[in-house]
Amino acid sequence: MKNLAAAFSALAAAAPEHDLDEAFAEIDHGLVFGTFMNGRLAAAANKYPWSGTRPADLGVITLPEFRGRGLARATVLAMAADALEGGYEPQYGCRLNNAPSVVPASASGFRRFGEWAVIDD
């Protein structure tokens, strides 16, 4: 686990802060999947089940220099298959204006079914 934590820390240090915030992929969020290239963690995704329910939120981040190679898609598909096998309903949430997140969601077969609005008082 120590080496995986170090690999995730290196990915987080190299990733743009905005991407980390958008992906909300954390090493301690449920189950974490990763894709390595040349010994480096290039993409990481996590499955975060909603307490007491079947939906499982998926988050993924790919370092910019590794984008466009299908790594996010492969990671998301592996994680979604694991979620389904465990009796969960995988859901991929992302902002519609966040192309680095929308592209792998679409490529993985996820379709838009709603929007989440936060209303400030």
PDB file of N, CA, C and O in Angstrom, residues 40-108:
ATOM      1  N   ARG A  40       4.888   4.851 -13.945  1.00  0.00           N
ATOM      2  CA  ARG A  40       4.298   6.063 -13.344  1.00  0.00           C
ATOM      3  C   ARG A  40       2.782   5.965 -13.385  1.00  0.00           C
ATOM      4  O   ARG A  40       2.202   5.551 -14.398  1.00  0.00           O
ATOM      5  N   LEU A  41       2.128   6.347 -12.298  1.00  0.00           N
ATOM      6  CA  LEU A  41       0.674   6.370 -12.271  1.00  0.00           C
ATOM      7  C   LEU A  41       0.210   7.509 -13.171  1.00  0.00           C
ATOM      8  O   LEU A  41       0.462   8.676 -12.902  1.00  0.00           O
ATOM      9  N   ALA A  42      -0.447   7.151 -14.272  1.00  0.00           N
ATOM     10  CA  ALA A  42      -0.859   8.135 -15.268  1.00  0.00           C
ATOM     11  C   ALA A  42      -2.323   8.521 -15.124  1.00  0.00           C
ATOM     12  O   ALA A  42      -2.715   9.634 -15.463  1.00  0.00           O
ATOM     13  N   ALA A  43      -3.145   7.586 -14.622  1.00  0.00           N
ATOM     14  CA  ALA A  43      -4.574   7.842 -14.427  1.00  0.00           C
ATOM     15  C   ALA A  43      -5.012   7.122 -13.162  1.00  0.00           C
ATOM     16  O   ALA A  43      -4.547   6.017 -12.883  1.00  0.00           O
ATOM     17  N   ALA A  44      -5.879   7.762 -12.424  1.00  0.00           N
ATOM     18  CA  ALA A  44      -6.423   7.152 -11.214  1.00  0.00           C
ATOM     19  C   ALA A  44      -7.909   7.445 -11.142  1.00  0.00           C
ATOM     20  O   ALA A  44      -8.370   8.506 -11.559  1.00  0.00           O
ATOM     21  N   ALA A  45      -8.639   6.487 -10.649  1.00  0.00           N
ATOM     22  CA  ALA A  45     -10.084   6.630 -10.510  1.00  0.00           C
ATOM     23  C   ALA A  45     -10.507   5.972  -9.211  1.00  0.00           C
ATOM     24  O   ALA A  45      -9.855   5.060  -8.722  1.00  0.00           O
ATOM     25  N   ASN A  46     -11.586   6.470  -8.657  1.00  0.00           N
ATOM     26  CA  ASN A  46     -12.101   5.847  -7.453  1.00  0.00           C
ATOM     27  C   ASN A  46     -13.595   5.615  -7.560  1.00  0.00           C
ATOM     28  O   ASN A  46     -14.289   6.260  -8.332  1.00  0.00           O
ATOM     29  N   LYS A  47     -14.039   4.633  -6.788  1.00  0.00           N
ATOM     30  CA  LYS A  47     -15.456   4.279  -6.711  1.00  0.00           C
ATOM     31  C   LYS A  47     -15.876   4.581  -5.285  1.00  0.00           C
ATOM     32  O   LYS A  47     -15.343   4.027  -4.332  1.00  0.00           O
ATOM     33  N   TYR A  48     -16.821   5.481  -5.137  1.00  0.00           N
ATOM     34  CA  TYR A  48     -17.248   5.931  -3.820  1.00  0.00           C
ATOM     35  C   TYR A  48     -18.737   5.636  -3.662  1.00  0.00           C
ATOM     36  O   TYR A  48     -19.576   6.404  -4.134  1.00  0.00           O
ATOM     37  N   PRO A  49     -19.076   4.481  -3.048  1.00  0.00           N
ATOM     38  CA  PRO A  49     -20.495   4.152  -2.866  1.00  0.00           C
ATOM     39  C   PRO A  49     -21.184   5.153  -1.940  1.00  0.00           C
ATOM     40  O   PRO A  49     -20.604   5.585  -0.951  1.00  0.00           O
ATOM     41  N   TRP A  50     -22.389   5.515  -2.286  1.00  0.00           N
ATOM     42  CA  TRP A  50     -23.184   6.387  -1.437  1.00  0.00           C
ATOM     43  C   TRP A  50     -23.711   5.552  -0.299  1.00  0.00           C
ATOM     44  O   TRP A  50     -24.318   4.501  -0.517  1.00  0.00           O
ATOM     45  N   SER A  51     -23.506   5.982   0.900  1.00  0.00           N
ATOM     46  CA  SER A  51     -23.848   5.230   2.105  1.00  0.00           C
ATOM     47  C   SER A  51     -25.273   4.679   2.085  1.00  0.00           C
ATOM     48  O   SER A  51     -26.237   5.424   1.936  1.00  0.00           O
ATOM     49  N   GLY A  52     -25.374   3.357   2.207  1.00  0.00           N
ATOM     50  CA  GLY A  52     -26.666   2.709   2.310  1.00  0.00           C
ATOM     51  C   GLY A  52     -27.482   2.663   1.032  1.00  0.00           C
ATOM     52  O   GLY A  52     -28.668   2.349   1.061  1.00  0.00           O
ATOM     53  N   THR A  53     -26.873   2.988  -0.117  1.00  0.00           N
ATOM     54  CA  THR A  53     -27.604   2.990  -1.390  1.00  0.00           C
ATOM     55  C   THR A  53     -26.813   2.205  -2.424  1.00  0.00           C
ATOM     56  O   THR A  53     -25.671   1.807  -2.192  1.00  0.00           O
ATOM     57  N   ARG A  54     -27.391   2.022  -3.583  1.00  0.00           N
ATOM     58  CA  ARG A  54     -26.727   1.299  -4.668  1.00  0.00           C
ATOM     59  C   ARG A  54     -25.855   2.169  -5.564  1.00  0.00           C
ATOM     60  O   ARG A  54     -24.902   1.676  -6.146  1.00  0.00           O
ATOM     61  N   PRO A  55     -26.149   3.466  -5.731  1.00  0.00           N
ATOM     62  CA  PRO A  55     -25.271   4.264  -6.598  1.00  0.00           C
ATOM     63  C   PRO A  55     -23.842   4.350  -6.061  1.00  0.00           C
ATOM     64  O   PRO A  55     -23.626   4.427  -4.850  1.00  0.00           O
ATOM     65  N   ALA A  56     -22.892   4.320  -6.975  1.00  0.00           N
ATOM     66  CA  ALA A  56     -21.483   4.503  -6.643  1.00  0.00           C
ATOM     67  C   ALA A  56     -20.940   5.586  -7.569  1.00  0.00           C
ATOM     68  O   ALA A  56     -20.983   5.449  -8.794  1.00  0.00           O
ATOM     69  N   ASP A  57     -20.459   6.655  -6.978  1.00  0.00           N
ATOM     70  CA  ASP A  57     -19.922   7.772  -7.747  1.00  0.00           C
ATOM     71  C   ASP A  57     -18.516   7.430  -8.216  1.00  0.00           C
ATOM     72  O   ASP A  57     -17.698   6.944  -7.443  1.00  0.00           O
ATOM     73  N   LEU A  58     -18.240   7.683  -9.481  1.00  0.00           N
ATOM     74  CA  LEU A  58     -16.934   7.433 -10.052  1.00  0.00           C
ATOM     75  C   LEU A  58     -16.237   8.758 -10.318  1.00  0.00           C
ATOM     76  O   LEU A  58     -16.851   9.686 -10.833  1.00  0.00           O
ATOM     77  N   GLY A  59     -14.976   8.831  -9.966  1.00  0.00           N
ATOM     78  CA  GLY A  59     -14.168  10.008 -10.266  1.00  0.00           C
ATOM     79  C   GLY A  59     -12.873   9.549 -10.913  1.00  0.00           C
ATOM     80  O   GLY A  59     -12.320   8.513 -10.536  1.00  0.00           O
ATOM     81  N   VAL A  60     -12.381  10.285 -11.884  1.00  0.00           N
ATOM     82  CA  VAL A  60     -11.150   9.892 -12.582  1.00  0.00           C
ATOM     83  C   VAL A  60     -10.312  11.120 -12.897  1.00  0.00           C
ATOM     84  O   VAL A  60     -10.843  12.203 -13.150  1.00  0.00           O
ATOM     85  N   ILE A  61      -9.007  10.923 -12.852  1.00  0.00           N
ATOM     86  CA  ILE A  61      -8.081  11.983 -13.255  1.00  0.00           C
ATOM     87  C   ILE A  61      -6.959  11.342 -14.068  1.00  0.00           C
ATOM     88  O   ILE A  61      -6.483  10.252 -13.734  1.00  0.00           O
ATOM     89  N   THR A  62      -6.596  12.016 -15.142  1.00  0.00           N
ATOM     90  CA  THR A  62      -5.475  11.595 -15.979  1.00  0.00           C
ATOM     91  C   THR A  62      -4.528  12.778 -16.092  1.00  0.00           C
ATOM     92  O   THR A  62      -4.966  13.901 -16.348  1.00  0.00           O
ATOM     93  N   LEU A  63      -3.261  12.516 -15.888  1.00  0.00           N
ATOM     94  CA  LEU A  63      -2.295  13.600 -16.050  1.00  0.00           C
ATOM     95  C   LEU A  63      -2.343  14.111 -17.486  1.00  0.00           C
ATOM     96  O   LEU A  63      -2.491  13.317 -18.426  1.00  0.00           O
ATOM     97  N   PRO A  64      -2.247  15.428 -17.667  1.00  0.00           N
ATOM     98  CA  PRO A  64      -2.391  16.006 -19.015  1.00  0.00           C
ATOM     99  C   PRO A  64      -1.512  15.370 -20.080  1.00  0.00           C
ATOM    100  O   PRO A  64      -1.960  15.162 -21.212  1.00  0.00           O
ATOM    101  N   GLU A  65      -0.271  15.009 -19.745  1.00  0.00           N
ATOM    102  CA  GLU A  65       0.618  14.449 -20.769  1.00  0.00           C
ATOM    103  C   GLU A  65       0.232  13.039 -21.207  1.00  0.00           C
ATOM    104  O   GLU A  65       0.741  12.523 -22.202  1.00  0.00           O
ATOM    105  N   PHE A  66      -0.692  12.404 -20.490  1.00  0.00           N
ATOM    106  CA  PHE A  66      -1.143  11.056 -20.840  1.00  0.00           C
ATOM    107  C   PHE A  66      -2.550  11.026 -21.423  1.00  0.00           C
ATOM    108  O   PHE A  66      -3.082   9.955 -21.716  1.00  0.00           O
ATOM    109  N   ARG A  67      -3.169  12.173 -21.599  1.00  0.00           N
ATOM    110  CA  ARG A  67      -4.534  12.218 -22.129  1.00  0.00           C
ATOM    111  C   ARG A  67      -4.554  11.854 -23.610  1.00  0.00           C
ATOM    112  O   ARG A  67      -3.569  11.981 -24.317  1.00  0.00           O
ATOM    113  N   GLY A  68      -5.719  11.412 -24.058  1.00  0.00           N
ATOM    114  CA  GLY A  68      -5.901  11.069 -25.462  1.00  0.00           C
ATOM    115  C   GLY A  68      -5.416   9.677 -25.822  1.00  0.00           C
ATOM    116  O   GLY A  68      -5.367   9.316 -26.988  1.00  0.00           O
ATOM    117  N   ARG A  69      -5.080   8.874 -24.827  1.00  0.00           N
ATOM    118  CA  ARG A  69      -4.579   7.516 -25.073  1.00  0.00           C
ATOM    119  C   ARG A  69      -5.562   6.440 -24.611  1.00  0.00           C
ATOM    120  O   ARG A  69      -5.245   5.262 -24.668  1.00  0.00           O
ATOM    121  N   GLY A  70      -6.715   6.848 -24.117  1.00  0.00           N
ATOM    122  CA  GLY A  70      -7.711   5.883 -23.660  1.00  0.00           C
ATOM    123  C   GLY A  70      -7.491   5.364 -22.253  1.00  0.00           C
ATOM    124  O   GLY A  70      -8.164   4.420 -21.838  1.00  0.00           O
ATOM    125  N   LEU A  71      -6.562   5.962 -21.516  1.00  0.00           N
ATOM    126  CA  LEU A  71      -6.272   5.481 -20.165  1.00  0.00           C
ATOM    127  C   LEU A  71      -7.435   5.716 -19.206  1.00  0.00           C
ATOM    128  O   LEU A  71      -7.766   4.837 -18.408  1.00  0.00           O
ATOM    129  N   ALA A  72      -8.049   6.890 -19.269  1.00  0.00           N
ATOM    130  CA  ALA A  72      -9.191   7.177 -18.392  1.00  0.00           C
ATOM    131  C   ALA A  72     -10.328   6.222 -18.703  1.00  0.00           C
ATOM    132  O   ALA A  72     -10.961   5.666 -17.794  1.00  0.00           O
ATOM    133  N   ARG A  73     -10.589   6.005 -19.978  1.00  0.00           N
ATOM    134  CA  ARG A  73     -11.665   5.094 -20.384  1.00  0.00           C
ATOM    135  C   ARG A  73     -11.416   3.695 -19.845  1.00  0.00           C
ATOM    136  O   ARG A  73     -12.302   3.061 -19.273  1.00  0.00           O
ATOM    137  N   ALA A  74     -10.213   3.173 -20.025  1.00  0.00           N
ATOM    138  CA  ALA A  74      -9.877   1.825 -19.550  1.00  0.00           C
ATOM    139  C   ALA A  74     -10.025   1.734 -18.032  1.00  0.00           C
ATOM    140  O   ALA A  74     -10.560   0.739 -17.514  1.00  0.00           O
ATOM    141  N   THR A  75      -9.598   2.752 -17.341  1.00  0.00           N
ATOM    142  CA  THR A  75      -9.679   2.757 -15.882  1.00  0.00           C
ATOM    143  C   THR A  75     -11.125   2.824 -15.429  1.00  0.00           C
ATOM    144  O   THR A  75     -11.537   2.097 -14.524  1.00  0.00           O
ATOM    145  N   VAL A  76     -11.914   3.689 -16.053  1.00  0.00           N
ATOM    146  CA  VAL A  76     -13.331   3.829 -15.696  1.00  0.00           C
ATOM    147  C   VAL A  76     -14.095   2.546 -16.003  1.00  0.00           C
ATOM    148  O   VAL A  76     -14.938   2.110 -15.206  1.00  0.00           O
ATOM    149  N   LEU A  77     -13.829   1.927 -17.143  1.00  0.00           N
ATOM    150  CA  LEU A  77     -14.532   0.691 -17.492  1.00  0.00           C
ATOM    151  C   LEU A  77     -14.227  -0.434 -16.502  1.00  0.00           C
ATOM    152  O   LEU A  77     -15.125  -1.187 -16.107  1.00  0.00           O
ATOM    153  N   ALA A  78     -12.979  -0.552 -16.077  1.00  0.00           N
ATOM    154  CA  ALA A  78     -12.617  -1.569 -15.082  1.00  0.00           C
ATOM    155  C   ALA A  78     -13.333  -1.306 -13.764  1.00  0.00           C
ATOM    156  O   ALA A  78     -13.858  -2.224 -13.126  1.00  0.00           O
ATOM    157  N   MET A  79     -13.376  -0.055 -13.379  1.00  0.00           N
ATOM    158  CA  MET A  79     -14.018   0.311 -12.123  1.00  0.00           C
ATOM    159  C   MET A  79     -15.527   0.120 -12.205  1.00  0.00           C
ATOM    160  O   MET A  79     -16.155  -0.362 -11.266  1.00  0.00           O
ATOM    161  N   ALA A  80     -16.134   0.485 -13.316  1.00  0.00           N
ATOM    162  CA  ALA A  80     -17.579   0.319 -13.483  1.00  0.00           C
ATOM    163  C   ALA A  80     -17.952  -1.161 -13.462  1.00  0.00           C
ATOM    164  O   ALA A  80     -18.967  -1.542 -12.866  1.00  0.00           O
ATOM    165  N   ALA A  81     -17.139  -2.007 -14.094  1.00  0.00           N
ATOM    166  CA  ALA A  81     -17.397  -3.452 -14.076  1.00  0.00           C
ATOM    167  C   ALA A  81     -17.335  -3.984 -12.651  1.00  0.00           C
ATOM    168  O   ALA A  81     -18.171  -4.792 -12.239  1.00  0.00           O
ATOM    169  N   ASP A  82     -16.363  -3.513 -11.885  1.00  0.00           N
ATOM    170  CA  ASP A  82     -16.257  -3.924 -10.484  1.00  0.00           C
ATOM    171  C   ASP A  82     -17.469  -3.456  -9.681  1.00  0.00           C
ATOM    172  O   ASP A  82     -17.990  -4.194  -8.846  1.00  0.00           O
ATOM    173  N   ALA A  83     -17.924  -2.242  -9.943  1.00  0.00           N
ATOM    174  CA  ALA A  83     -19.101  -1.716  -9.244  1.00  0.00           C
ATOM    175  C   ALA A  83     -20.326  -2.574  -9.552  1.00  0.00           C
ATOM    176  O   ALA A  83     -21.071  -2.965  -8.640  1.00  0.00           O
ATOM    177  N   LEU A  84     -20.541  -2.885 -10.817  1.00  0.00           N
ATOM    178  CA  LEU A  84     -21.687  -3.712 -11.212  1.00  0.00           C
ATOM    179  C   LEU A  84     -21.613  -5.102 -10.582  1.00  0.00           C
ATOM    180  O   LEU A  84     -22.614  -5.630 -10.099  1.00  0.00           O
ATOM    181  N   GLU A  85     -20.423  -5.670 -10.578  1.00  0.00           N
ATOM    182  CA  GLU A  85     -20.227  -6.990  -9.984  1.00  0.00           C
ATOM    183  C   GLU A  85     -20.537  -6.974  -8.488  1.00  0.00           C
ATOM    184  O   GLU A  85     -21.017  -7.960  -7.941  1.00  0.00           O
ATOM    185  N   GLY A  86     -20.292  -5.847  -7.843  1.00  0.00           N
ATOM    186  CA  GLY A  86     -20.556  -5.710  -6.415  1.00  0.00           C
ATOM    187  C   GLY A  86     -21.983  -5.284  -6.099  1.00  0.00           C
ATOM    188  O   GLY A  86     -22.301  -5.022  -4.935  1.00  0.00           O
ATOM    189  N   GLY A  87     -22.826  -5.171  -7.125  1.00  0.00           N
ATOM    190  CA  GLY A  87     -24.219  -4.805  -6.896  1.00  0.00           C
ATOM    191  C   GLY A  87     -24.482  -3.314  -6.849  1.00  0.00           C
ATOM    192  O   GLY A  87     -25.560  -2.881  -6.459  1.00  0.00           O
ATOM    193  N   TYR A  88     -23.501  -2.517  -7.283  1.00  0.00           N
ATOM    194  CA  TYR A  88     -23.663  -1.060  -7.293  1.00  0.00           C
ATOM    195  C   TYR A  88     -24.057  -0.577  -8.684  1.00  0.00           C
ATOM    196  O   TYR A  88     -23.856  -1.274  -9.672  1.00  0.00           O
ATOM    197  N   GLU A  89     -24.577   0.622  -8.741  1.00  0.00           N
ATOM    198  CA  GLU A  89     -24.910   1.281 -10.000  1.00  0.00           C
ATOM    199  C   GLU A  89     -23.895   2.402 -10.219  1.00  0.00           C
ATOM    200  O   GLU A  89     -23.956   3.432  -9.555  1.00  0.00           O
ATOM    201  N   PRO A  90     -22.938   2.188 -11.123  1.00  0.00           N
ATOM    202  CA  PRO A  90     -21.926   3.230 -11.332  1.00  0.00           C
ATOM    203  C   PRO A  90     -22.519   4.492 -11.942  1.00  0.00           C
ATOM    204  O   PRO A  90     -23.326   4.423 -12.868  1.00  0.00           O
ATOM    205  N   GLN A  91     -22.143   5.620 -11.377  1.00  0.00           N
ATOM    206  CA  GLN A  91     -22.559   6.930 -11.886  1.00  0.00           C
ATOM    207  C   GLN A  91     -21.318   7.788 -12.038  1.00  0.00           C
ATOM    208  O   GLN A  91     -20.502   7.876 -11.127  1.00  0.00           O
ATOM    209  N   TYR A  92     -21.203   8.415 -13.186  1.00  0.00           N
ATOM    210  CA  TYR A  92     -20.050   9.252 -13.491  1.00  0.00           C
ATOM    211  C   TYR A  92     -20.532  10.694 -13.476  1.00  0.00           C
ATOM    212  O   TYR A  92     -21.220  11.136 -14.381  1.00  0.00           O
ATOM    213  N   GLY A  93     -20.190  11.391 -12.440  1.00  0.00           N
ATOM    214  CA  GLY A  93     -20.598  12.792 -12.337  1.00  0.00           C
ATOM    215  C   GLY A  93     -19.475  13.719 -12.773  1.00  0.00           C
ATOM    216  O   GLY A  93     -18.316  13.499 -12.442  1.00  0.00           O
ATOM    217  N   CYS A  94     -19.828  14.719 -13.556  1.00  0.00           N
ATOM    218  CA  CYS A  94     -18.827  15.706 -13.966  1.00  0.00           C
ATOM    219  C   CYS A  94     -19.535  16.975 -14.426  1.00  0.00           C
ATOM    220  O   CYS A  94     -20.717  16.971 -14.729  1.00  0.00           O
ATOM    221  N   ARG A  95     -18.780  18.046 -14.470  1.00  0.00           N
ATOM    222  CA  ARG A  95     -19.302  19.307 -15.000  1.00  0.00           C
ATOM    223  C   ARG A  95     -19.335  19.210 -16.521  1.00  0.00           C
ATOM    224  O   ARG A  95     -18.399  18.718 -17.144  1.00  0.00           O
ATOM    225  N   LEU A  96     -20.413  19.692 -17.101  1.00  0.00           N
ATOM    226  CA  LEU A  96     -20.575  19.579 -18.546  1.00  0.00           C
ATOM    227  C   LEU A  96     -19.570  20.408 -19.333  1.00  0.00           C
ATOM    228  O   LEU A  96     -19.323  20.139 -20.504  1.00  0.00           O
ATOM    229  N   ASN A  97     -18.966  21.407 -18.696  1.00  0.00           N
ATOM    230  CA  ASN A  97     -17.968  22.235 -19.374  1.00  0.00           C
ATOM    231  C   ASN A  97     -16.540  21.750 -19.122  1.00  0.00           C
ATOM    232  O   ASN A  97     -15.589  22.416 -19.477  1.00  0.00           O
ATOM    233  N   ASN A  98     -16.397  20.571 -18.527  1.00  0.00           N
ATOM    234  CA  ASN A  98     -15.085  20.016 -18.225  1.00  0.00           C
ATOM    235  C   ASN A  98     -14.768  18.900 -19.234  1.00  0.00           C
ATOM    236  O   ASN A  98     -14.979  17.723 -18.980  1.00  0.00           O
ATOM    237  N   ALA A  99     -14.257  19.294 -20.401  1.00  0.00           N
ATOM    238  CA  ALA A  99     -13.997  18.342 -21.492  1.00  0.00           C
ATOM    239  C   ALA A  99     -13.104  17.174 -21.077  1.00  0.00           C
ATOM    240  O   ALA A  99     -13.375  16.036 -21.467  1.00  0.00           O
ATOM    241  N   PRO A 100     -12.028  17.389 -20.285  1.00  0.00           N
ATOM    242  CA  PRO A 100     -11.208  16.239 -19.896  1.00  0.00           C
ATOM    243  C   PRO A 100     -11.974  15.192 -19.078  1.00  0.00           C
ATOM    244  O   PRO A 100     -11.529  14.064 -18.952  1.00  0.00           O
ATOM    245  N   SER A 101     -13.126  15.547 -18.553  1.00  0.00           N
ATOM    246  CA  SER A 101     -13.945  14.586 -17.821  1.00  0.00           C
ATOM    247  C   SER A 101     -15.111  14.078 -18.662  1.00  0.00           C
ATOM    248  O   SER A 101     -15.474  12.905 -18.591  1.00  0.00           O
ATOM    249  N   VAL A 102     -15.692  14.949 -19.466  1.00  0.00           N
ATOM    250  CA  VAL A 102     -16.831  14.553 -20.306  1.00  0.00           C
ATOM    251  C   VAL A 102     -16.407  13.531 -21.357  1.00  0.00           C
ATOM    252  O   VAL A 102     -17.135  12.565 -21.625  1.00  0.00           O
ATOM    253  N   VAL A 103     -15.246  13.702 -21.943  1.00  0.00           N
ATOM    254  CA  VAL A 103     -14.785  12.804 -23.012  1.00  0.00           C
ATOM    255  C   VAL A 103     -14.676  11.356 -22.524  1.00  0.00           C
ATOM    256  O   VAL A 103     -15.247  10.455 -23.140  1.00  0.00           O
ATOM    257  N   PRO A 104     -13.957  11.065 -21.421  1.00  0.00           N
ATOM    258  CA  PRO A 104     -13.902   9.662 -21.000  1.00  0.00           C
ATOM    259  C   PRO A 104     -15.248   9.131 -20.515  1.00  0.00           C
ATOM    260  O   PRO A 104     -15.521   7.936 -20.652  1.00  0.00           O
ATOM    261  N   ALA A 105     -16.096   9.983 -19.973  1.00  0.00           N
ATOM    262  CA  ALA A 105     -17.430   9.530 -19.556  1.00  0.00           C
ATOM    263  C   ALA A 105     -18.201   9.031 -20.764  1.00  0.00           C
ATOM    264  O   ALA A 105     -18.768   7.935 -20.758  1.00  0.00           O
ATOM    265  N   SER A 106     -18.202   9.810 -21.817  1.00  0.00           N
ATOM    266  CA  SER A 106     -18.901   9.438 -23.042  1.00  0.00           C
ATOM    267  C   SER A 106     -18.264   8.211 -23.687  1.00  0.00           C
ATOM    268  O   SER A 106     -18.957   7.286 -24.108  1.00  0.00           O
ATOM    269  N   ALA A 107     -16.938   8.193 -23.743  1.00  0.00           N
ATOM    270  CA  ALA A 107     -16.229   7.067 -24.347  1.00  0.00           C
ATOM    271  C   ALA A 107     -16.450   5.771 -23.572  1.00  0.00           C
ATOM    272  O   ALA A 107     -16.366   4.683 -24.140  1.00  0.00           O
ATOM    273  N   SER A 108     -16.767   5.878 -22.297  1.00  0.00           N
ATOM    274  CA  SER A 108     -17.013   4.706 -21.450  1.00  0.00           C
ATOM    275  C   SER A 108     -18.466   4.251 -21.502  1.00  0.00           C
ATOM    276  O   SER A 108     -18.836   3.284 -20.850  1.00  0.00           O
TER     277      SER A 108
END
